PDB file of C-alpha atoms and ligand atoms in Angstrom:
ATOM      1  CA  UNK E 113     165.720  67.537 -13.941  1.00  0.00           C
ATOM      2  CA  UNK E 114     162.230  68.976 -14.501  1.00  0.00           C
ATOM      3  CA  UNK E 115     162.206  68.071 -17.741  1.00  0.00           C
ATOM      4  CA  UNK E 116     161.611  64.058 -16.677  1.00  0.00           C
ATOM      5  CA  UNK E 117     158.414  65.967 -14.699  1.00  0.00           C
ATOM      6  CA  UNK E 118     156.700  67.304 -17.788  1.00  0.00           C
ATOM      7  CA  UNK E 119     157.684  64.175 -19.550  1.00  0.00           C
ATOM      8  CA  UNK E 120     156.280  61.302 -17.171  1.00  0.00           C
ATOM      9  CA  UNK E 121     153.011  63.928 -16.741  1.00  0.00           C
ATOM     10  CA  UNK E 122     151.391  63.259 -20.232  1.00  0.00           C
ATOM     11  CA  UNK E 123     152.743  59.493 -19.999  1.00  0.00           C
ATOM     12  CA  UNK E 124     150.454  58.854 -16.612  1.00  0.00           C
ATOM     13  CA  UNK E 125     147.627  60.930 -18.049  1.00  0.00           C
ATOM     14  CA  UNK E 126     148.110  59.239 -21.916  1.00  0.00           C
ATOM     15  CA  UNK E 127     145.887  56.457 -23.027  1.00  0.00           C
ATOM     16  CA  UNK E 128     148.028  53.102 -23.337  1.00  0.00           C
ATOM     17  CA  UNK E 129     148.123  53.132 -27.193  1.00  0.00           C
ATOM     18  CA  UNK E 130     150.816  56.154 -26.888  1.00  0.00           C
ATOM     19  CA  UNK E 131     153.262  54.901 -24.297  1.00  0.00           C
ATOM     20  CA  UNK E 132     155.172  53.044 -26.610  1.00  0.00           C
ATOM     21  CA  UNK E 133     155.624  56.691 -28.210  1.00  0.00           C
ATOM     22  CA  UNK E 134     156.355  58.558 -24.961  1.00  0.00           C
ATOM     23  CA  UNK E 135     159.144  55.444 -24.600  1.00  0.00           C
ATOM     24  CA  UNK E 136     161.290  56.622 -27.393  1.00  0.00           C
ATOM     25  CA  UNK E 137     160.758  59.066 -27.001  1.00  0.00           C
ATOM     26  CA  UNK E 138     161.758  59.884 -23.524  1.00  0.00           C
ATOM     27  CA  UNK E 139     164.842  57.856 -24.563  1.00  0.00           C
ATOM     28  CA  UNK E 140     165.729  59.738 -27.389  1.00  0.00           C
ATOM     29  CA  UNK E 141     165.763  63.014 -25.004  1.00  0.00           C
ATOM     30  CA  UNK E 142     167.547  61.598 -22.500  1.00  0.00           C
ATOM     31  CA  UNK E 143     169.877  60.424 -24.943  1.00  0.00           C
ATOM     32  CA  UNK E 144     170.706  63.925 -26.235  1.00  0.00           C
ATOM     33  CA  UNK E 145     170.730  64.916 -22.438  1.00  0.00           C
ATOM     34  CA  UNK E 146     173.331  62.109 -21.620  1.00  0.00           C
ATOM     35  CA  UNK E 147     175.465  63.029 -25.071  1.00  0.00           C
ATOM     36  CA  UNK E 148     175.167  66.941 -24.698  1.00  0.00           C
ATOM     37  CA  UNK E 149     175.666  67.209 -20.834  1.00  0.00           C
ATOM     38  CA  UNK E 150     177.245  64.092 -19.377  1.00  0.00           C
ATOM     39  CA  UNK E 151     179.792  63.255 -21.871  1.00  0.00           C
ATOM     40  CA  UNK E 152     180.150  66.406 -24.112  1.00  0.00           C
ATOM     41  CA  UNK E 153     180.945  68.877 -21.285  1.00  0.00           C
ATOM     42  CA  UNK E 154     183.047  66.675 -19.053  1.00  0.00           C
ATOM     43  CA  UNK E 155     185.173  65.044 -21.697  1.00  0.00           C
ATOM     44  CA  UNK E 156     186.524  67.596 -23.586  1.00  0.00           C
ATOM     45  CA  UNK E 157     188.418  65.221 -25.868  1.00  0.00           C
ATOM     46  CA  UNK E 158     184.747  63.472 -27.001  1.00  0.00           C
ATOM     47  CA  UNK E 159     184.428  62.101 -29.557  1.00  0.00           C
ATOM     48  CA  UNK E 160     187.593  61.141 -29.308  1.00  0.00           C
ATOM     49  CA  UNK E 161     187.731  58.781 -32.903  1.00  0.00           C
ATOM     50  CA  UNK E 162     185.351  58.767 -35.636  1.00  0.00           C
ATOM     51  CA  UNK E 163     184.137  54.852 -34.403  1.00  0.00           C
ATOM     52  CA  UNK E 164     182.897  56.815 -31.413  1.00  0.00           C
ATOM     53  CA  UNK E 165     181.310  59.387 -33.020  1.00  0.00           C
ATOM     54  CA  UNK E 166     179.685  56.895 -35.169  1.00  0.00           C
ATOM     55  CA  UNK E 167     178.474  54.736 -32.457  1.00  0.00           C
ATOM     56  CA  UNK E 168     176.768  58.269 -31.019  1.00  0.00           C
ATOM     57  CA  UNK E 169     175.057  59.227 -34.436  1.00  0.00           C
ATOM     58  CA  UNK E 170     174.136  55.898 -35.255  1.00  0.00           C
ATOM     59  CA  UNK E 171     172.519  55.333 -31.757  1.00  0.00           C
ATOM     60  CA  UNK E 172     170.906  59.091 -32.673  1.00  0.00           C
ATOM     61  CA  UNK E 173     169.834  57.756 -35.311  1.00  0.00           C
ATOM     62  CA  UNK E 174     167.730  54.511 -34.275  1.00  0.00           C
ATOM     63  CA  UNK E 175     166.354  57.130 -31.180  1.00  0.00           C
ATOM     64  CA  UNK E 176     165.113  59.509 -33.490  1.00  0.00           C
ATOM     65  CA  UNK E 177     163.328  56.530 -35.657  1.00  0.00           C
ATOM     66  CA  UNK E 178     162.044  54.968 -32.982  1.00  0.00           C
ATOM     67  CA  UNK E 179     160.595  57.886 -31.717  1.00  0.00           C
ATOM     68  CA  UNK E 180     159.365  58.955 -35.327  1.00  0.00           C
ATOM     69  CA  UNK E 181     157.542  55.533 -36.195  1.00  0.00           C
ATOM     70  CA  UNK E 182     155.988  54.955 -32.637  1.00  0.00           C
ATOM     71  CA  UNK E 183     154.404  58.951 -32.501  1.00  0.00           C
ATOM     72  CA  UNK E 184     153.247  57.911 -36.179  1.00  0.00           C
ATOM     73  CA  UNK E 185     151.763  54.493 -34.816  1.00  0.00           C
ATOM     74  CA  UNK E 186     149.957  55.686 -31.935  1.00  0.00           C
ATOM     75  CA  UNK E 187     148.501  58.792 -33.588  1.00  0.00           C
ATOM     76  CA  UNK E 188     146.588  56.974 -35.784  1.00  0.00           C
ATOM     77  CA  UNK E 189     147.459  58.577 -39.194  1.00  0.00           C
ATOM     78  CA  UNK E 190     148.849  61.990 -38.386  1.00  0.00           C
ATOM     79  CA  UNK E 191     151.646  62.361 -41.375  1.00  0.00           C
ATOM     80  CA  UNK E 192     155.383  61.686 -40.440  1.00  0.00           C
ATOM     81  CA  UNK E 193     156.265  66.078 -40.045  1.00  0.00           C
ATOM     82  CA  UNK E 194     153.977  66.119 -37.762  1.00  0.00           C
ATOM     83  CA  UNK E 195     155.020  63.310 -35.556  1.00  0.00           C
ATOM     84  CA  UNK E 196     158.231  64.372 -36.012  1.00  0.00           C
ATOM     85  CA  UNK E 197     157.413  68.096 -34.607  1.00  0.00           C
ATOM     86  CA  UNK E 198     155.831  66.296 -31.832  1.00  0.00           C
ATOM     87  CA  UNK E 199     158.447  64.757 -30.762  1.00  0.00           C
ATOM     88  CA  UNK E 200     160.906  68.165 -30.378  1.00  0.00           C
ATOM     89  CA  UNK E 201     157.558  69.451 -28.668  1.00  0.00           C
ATOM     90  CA  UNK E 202     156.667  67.088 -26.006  1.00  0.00           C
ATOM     91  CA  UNK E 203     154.213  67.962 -23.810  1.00  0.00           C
ATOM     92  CA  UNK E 204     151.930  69.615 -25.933  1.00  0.00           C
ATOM     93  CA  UNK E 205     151.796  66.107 -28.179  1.00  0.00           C
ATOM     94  CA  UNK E 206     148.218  64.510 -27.213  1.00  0.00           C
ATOM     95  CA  UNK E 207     146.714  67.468 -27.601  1.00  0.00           C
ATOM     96  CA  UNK E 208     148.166  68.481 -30.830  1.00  0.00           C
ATOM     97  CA  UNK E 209     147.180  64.635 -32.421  1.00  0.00           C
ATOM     98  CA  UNK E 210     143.822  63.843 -31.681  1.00  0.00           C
ATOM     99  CA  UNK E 211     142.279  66.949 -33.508  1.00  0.00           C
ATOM    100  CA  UNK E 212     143.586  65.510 -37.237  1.00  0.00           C
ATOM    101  CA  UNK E 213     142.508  61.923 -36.691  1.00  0.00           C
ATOM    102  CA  UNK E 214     138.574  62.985 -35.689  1.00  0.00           C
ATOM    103  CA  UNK E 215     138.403  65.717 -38.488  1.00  0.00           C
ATOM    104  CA  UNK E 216     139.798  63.228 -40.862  1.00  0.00           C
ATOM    105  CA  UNK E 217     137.374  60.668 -40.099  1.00  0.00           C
ATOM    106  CA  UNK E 218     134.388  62.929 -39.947  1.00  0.00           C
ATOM    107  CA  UNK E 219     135.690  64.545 -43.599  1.00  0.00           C
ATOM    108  CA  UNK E 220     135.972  60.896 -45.086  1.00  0.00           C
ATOM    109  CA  UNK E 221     132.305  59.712 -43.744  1.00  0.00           C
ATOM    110  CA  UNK E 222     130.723  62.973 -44.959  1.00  0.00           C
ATOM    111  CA  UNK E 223     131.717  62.915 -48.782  1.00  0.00           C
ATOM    112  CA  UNK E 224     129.556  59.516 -49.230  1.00  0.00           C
ATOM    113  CA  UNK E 225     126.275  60.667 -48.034  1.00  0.00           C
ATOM    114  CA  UNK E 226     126.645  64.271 -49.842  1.00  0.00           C
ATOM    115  CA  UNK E 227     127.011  62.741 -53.129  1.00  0.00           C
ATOM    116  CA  UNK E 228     123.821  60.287 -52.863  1.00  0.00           C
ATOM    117  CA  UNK E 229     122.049  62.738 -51.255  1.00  0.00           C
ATOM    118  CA  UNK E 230     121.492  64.602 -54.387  1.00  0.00           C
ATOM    119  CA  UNK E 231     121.491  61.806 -57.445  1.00  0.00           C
ATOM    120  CA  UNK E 232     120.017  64.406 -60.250  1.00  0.00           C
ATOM    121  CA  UNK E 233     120.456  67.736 -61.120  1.00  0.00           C
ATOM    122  CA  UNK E 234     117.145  70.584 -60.056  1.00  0.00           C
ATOM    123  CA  UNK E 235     114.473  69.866 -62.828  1.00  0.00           C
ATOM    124  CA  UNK E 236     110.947  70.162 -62.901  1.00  0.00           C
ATOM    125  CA  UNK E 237     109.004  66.893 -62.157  1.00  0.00           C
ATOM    126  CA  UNK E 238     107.300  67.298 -65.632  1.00  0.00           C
ATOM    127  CA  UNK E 239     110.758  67.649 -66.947  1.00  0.00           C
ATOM    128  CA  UNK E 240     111.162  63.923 -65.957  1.00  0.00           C
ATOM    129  CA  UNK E 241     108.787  62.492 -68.137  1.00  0.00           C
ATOM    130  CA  UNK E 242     109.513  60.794 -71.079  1.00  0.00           C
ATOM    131  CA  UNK E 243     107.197  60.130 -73.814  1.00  0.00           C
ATOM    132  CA  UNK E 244     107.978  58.088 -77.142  1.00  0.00           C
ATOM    133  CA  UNK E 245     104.880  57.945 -79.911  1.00  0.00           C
ATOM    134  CA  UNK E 246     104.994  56.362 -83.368  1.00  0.00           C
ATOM    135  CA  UNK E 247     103.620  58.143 -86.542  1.00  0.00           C
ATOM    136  CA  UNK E 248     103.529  56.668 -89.964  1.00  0.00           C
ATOM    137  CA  UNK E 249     102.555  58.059 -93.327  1.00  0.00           C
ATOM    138  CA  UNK E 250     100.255  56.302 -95.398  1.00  0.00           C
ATOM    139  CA  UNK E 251     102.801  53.963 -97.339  1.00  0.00           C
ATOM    140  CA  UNK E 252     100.571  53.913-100.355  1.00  0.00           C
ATOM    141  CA  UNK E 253     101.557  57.439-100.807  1.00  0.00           C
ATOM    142  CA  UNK E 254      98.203  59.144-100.125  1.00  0.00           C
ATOM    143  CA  UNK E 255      98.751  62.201 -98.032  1.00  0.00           C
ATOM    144  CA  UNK E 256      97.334  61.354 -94.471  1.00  0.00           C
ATOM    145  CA  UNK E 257      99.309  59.675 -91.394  1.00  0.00           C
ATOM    146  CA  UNK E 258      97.661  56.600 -89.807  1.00  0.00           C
ATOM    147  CA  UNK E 259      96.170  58.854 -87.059  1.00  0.00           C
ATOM    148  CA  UNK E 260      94.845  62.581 -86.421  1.00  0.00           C
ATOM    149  CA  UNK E 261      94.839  61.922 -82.405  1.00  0.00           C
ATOM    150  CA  UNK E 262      98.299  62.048 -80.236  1.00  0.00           C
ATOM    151  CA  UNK E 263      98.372  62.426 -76.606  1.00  0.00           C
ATOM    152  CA  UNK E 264     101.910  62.573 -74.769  1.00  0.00           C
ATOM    153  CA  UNK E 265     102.802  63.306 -70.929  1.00  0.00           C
ATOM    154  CA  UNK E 266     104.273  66.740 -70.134  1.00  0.00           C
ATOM    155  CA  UNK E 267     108.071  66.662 -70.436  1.00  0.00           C
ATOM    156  CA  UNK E 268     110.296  65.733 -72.894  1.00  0.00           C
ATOM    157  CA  UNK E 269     107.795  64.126 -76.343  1.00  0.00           C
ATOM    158  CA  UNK E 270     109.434  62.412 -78.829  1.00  0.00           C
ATOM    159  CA  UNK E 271     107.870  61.687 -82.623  1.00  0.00           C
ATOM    160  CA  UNK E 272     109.128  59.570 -84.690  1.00  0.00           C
ATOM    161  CA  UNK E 273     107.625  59.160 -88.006  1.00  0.00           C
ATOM    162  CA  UNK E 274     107.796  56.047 -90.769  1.00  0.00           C
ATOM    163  CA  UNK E 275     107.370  56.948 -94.094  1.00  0.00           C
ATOM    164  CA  UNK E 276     107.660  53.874 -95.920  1.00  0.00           C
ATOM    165  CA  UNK E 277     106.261  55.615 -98.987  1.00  0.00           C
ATOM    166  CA  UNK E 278     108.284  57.523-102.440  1.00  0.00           C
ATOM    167  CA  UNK E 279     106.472  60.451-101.263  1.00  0.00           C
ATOM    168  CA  UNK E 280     108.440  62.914 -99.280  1.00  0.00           C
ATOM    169  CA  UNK E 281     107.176  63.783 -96.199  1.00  0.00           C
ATOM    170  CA  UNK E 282     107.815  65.344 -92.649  1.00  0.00           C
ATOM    171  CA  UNK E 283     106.305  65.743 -89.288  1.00  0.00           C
ATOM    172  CA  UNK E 284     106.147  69.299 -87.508  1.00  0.00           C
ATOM    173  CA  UNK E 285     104.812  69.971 -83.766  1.00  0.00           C
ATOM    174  CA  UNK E 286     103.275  73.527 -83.485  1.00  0.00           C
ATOM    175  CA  UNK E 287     101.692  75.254 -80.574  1.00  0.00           C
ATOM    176  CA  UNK E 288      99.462  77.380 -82.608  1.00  0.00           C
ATOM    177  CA  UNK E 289     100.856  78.904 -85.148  1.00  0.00           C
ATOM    178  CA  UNK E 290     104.551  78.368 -83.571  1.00  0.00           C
ATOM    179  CA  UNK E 291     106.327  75.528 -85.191  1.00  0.00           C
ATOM    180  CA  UNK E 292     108.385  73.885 -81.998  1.00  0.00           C
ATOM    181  CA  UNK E 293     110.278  70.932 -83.853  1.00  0.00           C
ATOM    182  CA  UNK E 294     109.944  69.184 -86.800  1.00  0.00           C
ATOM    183  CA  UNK E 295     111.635  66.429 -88.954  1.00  0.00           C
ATOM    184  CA  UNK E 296     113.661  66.681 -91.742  1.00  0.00           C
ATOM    185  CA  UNK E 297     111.577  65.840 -95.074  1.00  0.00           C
ATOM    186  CA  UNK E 298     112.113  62.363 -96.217  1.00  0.00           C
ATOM    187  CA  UNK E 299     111.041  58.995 -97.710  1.00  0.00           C
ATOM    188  CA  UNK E 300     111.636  55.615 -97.074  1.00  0.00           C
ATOM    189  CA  UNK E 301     112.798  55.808 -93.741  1.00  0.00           C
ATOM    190  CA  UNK E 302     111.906  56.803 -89.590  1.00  0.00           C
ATOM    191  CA  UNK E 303     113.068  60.171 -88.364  1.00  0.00           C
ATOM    192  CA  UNK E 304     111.804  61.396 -84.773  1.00  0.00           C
ATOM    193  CA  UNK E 305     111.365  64.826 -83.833  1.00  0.00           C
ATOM    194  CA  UNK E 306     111.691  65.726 -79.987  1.00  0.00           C
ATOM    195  CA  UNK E 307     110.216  68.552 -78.101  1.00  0.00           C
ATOM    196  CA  UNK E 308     109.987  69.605 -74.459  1.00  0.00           C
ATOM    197  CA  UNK E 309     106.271  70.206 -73.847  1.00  0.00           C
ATOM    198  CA  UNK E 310     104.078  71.561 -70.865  1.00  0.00           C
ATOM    199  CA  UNK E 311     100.499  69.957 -70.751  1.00  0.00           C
ATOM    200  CA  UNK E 312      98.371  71.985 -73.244  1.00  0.00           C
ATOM    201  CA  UNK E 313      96.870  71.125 -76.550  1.00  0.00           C
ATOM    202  CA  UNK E 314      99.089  71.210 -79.820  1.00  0.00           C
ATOM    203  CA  UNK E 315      99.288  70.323 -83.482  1.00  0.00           C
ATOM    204  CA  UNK E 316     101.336  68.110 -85.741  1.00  0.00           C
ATOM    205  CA  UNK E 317     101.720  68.043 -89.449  1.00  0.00           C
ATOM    206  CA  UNK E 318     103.097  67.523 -92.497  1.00  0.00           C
ATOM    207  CA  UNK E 319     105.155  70.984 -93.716  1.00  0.00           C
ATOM    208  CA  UNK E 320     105.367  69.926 -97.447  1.00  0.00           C
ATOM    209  CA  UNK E 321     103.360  72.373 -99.497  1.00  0.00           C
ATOM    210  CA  UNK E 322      99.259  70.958 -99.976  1.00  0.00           C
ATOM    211  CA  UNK E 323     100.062  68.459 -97.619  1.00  0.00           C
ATOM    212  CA  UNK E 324      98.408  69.207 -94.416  1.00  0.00           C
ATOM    213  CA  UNK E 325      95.535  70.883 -96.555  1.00  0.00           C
ATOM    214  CA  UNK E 326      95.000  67.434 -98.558  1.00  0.00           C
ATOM    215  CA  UNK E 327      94.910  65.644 -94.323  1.00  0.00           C
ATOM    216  CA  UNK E 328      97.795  65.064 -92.713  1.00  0.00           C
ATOM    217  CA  UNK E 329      98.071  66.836 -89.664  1.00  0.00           C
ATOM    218  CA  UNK E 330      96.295  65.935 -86.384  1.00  0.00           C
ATOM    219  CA  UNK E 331      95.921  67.186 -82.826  1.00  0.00           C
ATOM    220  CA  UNK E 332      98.584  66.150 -79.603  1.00  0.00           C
ATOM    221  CA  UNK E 333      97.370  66.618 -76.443  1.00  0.00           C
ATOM    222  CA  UNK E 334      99.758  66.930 -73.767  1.00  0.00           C
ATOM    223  CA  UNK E 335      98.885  66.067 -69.912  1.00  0.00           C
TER     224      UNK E 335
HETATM  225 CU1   CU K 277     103.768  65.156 -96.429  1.00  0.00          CU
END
């Protein structure tokens, strides 16, 4: 019987969270030792009813269970195919379960940090500036906006123009003689215009024909 040798050697070396496991086990294989060798090759009329071969399957049965749920208790979340491949392999079972538990427990405490570690996407740190200014045509109608001075940090500028007058009107954002955004041409309402701007000086105006010639436009200076 050197089998009970390589069974009782991981038992005695096991931490005492598995010996329930090496239990069953050990029953269950001495069980199929008893059934296979003890009564199968001496009787030769086993089983010799169907009662007696259901008392041997159904105490097969509970064995194999036992030995199933306790290798799945001990090993601390290893799925149910591998306990159960532990169990036909013995001896190499405390080596084969620890390995699954650590990585699994390294795996699930990794994800958390690596998805706070990077909370926005690559930009530009002018990129994260925001800036909002208000523009308004004179409401009387004349053709000038309430300022000619704008100044805006570097990033993303945004425009946004009242014209509470019947005149049509619009607001453009040039860099020279590059138009970069604009506003549709209306009245009686606020449109914005947004642009993404480095620091630099630009312009903004009124596209309407005679418009920015008769005053409105101004300067924007970006920092
Ligand atoms: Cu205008």
């Amino acid at each position: 019987m050197h089998t009970l040798a390589v069974q009782l050697a991981p038992i005695l070396g096991a931490e005492k969270s598995k010996v329930p496991f090496y239990i069953a086990g050990g029953l269950l294989v001495a069980w199929a030792l008893f059934v296979s060798l003890v009564i199968g090759m001496r009787r030769s009329d086993f089983p010799a009813d169907t009662s007696q071969q259901r008392g041997v399957m159904a105490i097969s049965a509970v064995l194999v269970l036992a030995a199933v749920s306790t290798a799945v208790l001990t090993s601390g979340g290893a799925s149910s195919s591998e306990a159960a491949s532990s169990t036909a392999t013995q001896s190499s079972a405390p080596t084969v379960e620890e390995p699954p538990a650590s990585t699994t427990s390294t795996a699930s405490t990794g994800t958390p940090t690596a998805t706070t570690g990077t909370p926005a996407p690559p930009s530009s740190p002018a990129a994260g500036n925001t800036s909002s200014l208000k523009l308004a045509a004179n409401p009387e109608g004349q053709l000038s906006y309430d300022t000619k001075q704008l100044s805006a940090k570097a990033g993303s500028v945004t425009i946004t123009l009242t014209n509470a007058s019947p005149v049509e009107h619009n607001v453009a954002i040039a860099e020279g003689a590059k138009v970069l955004g604009s506003t549709p041409t209306f009245a009686g309402a606020s449109k914005p215009v947004t642009v993404t701007l480095k620091p630099g000086k630009y312009t903004f105006y009124c596209t309407v024909p005679g418009h920015r010639q008769a005053g409105m436009e101004g300067a924007l200076s970006v920092s």
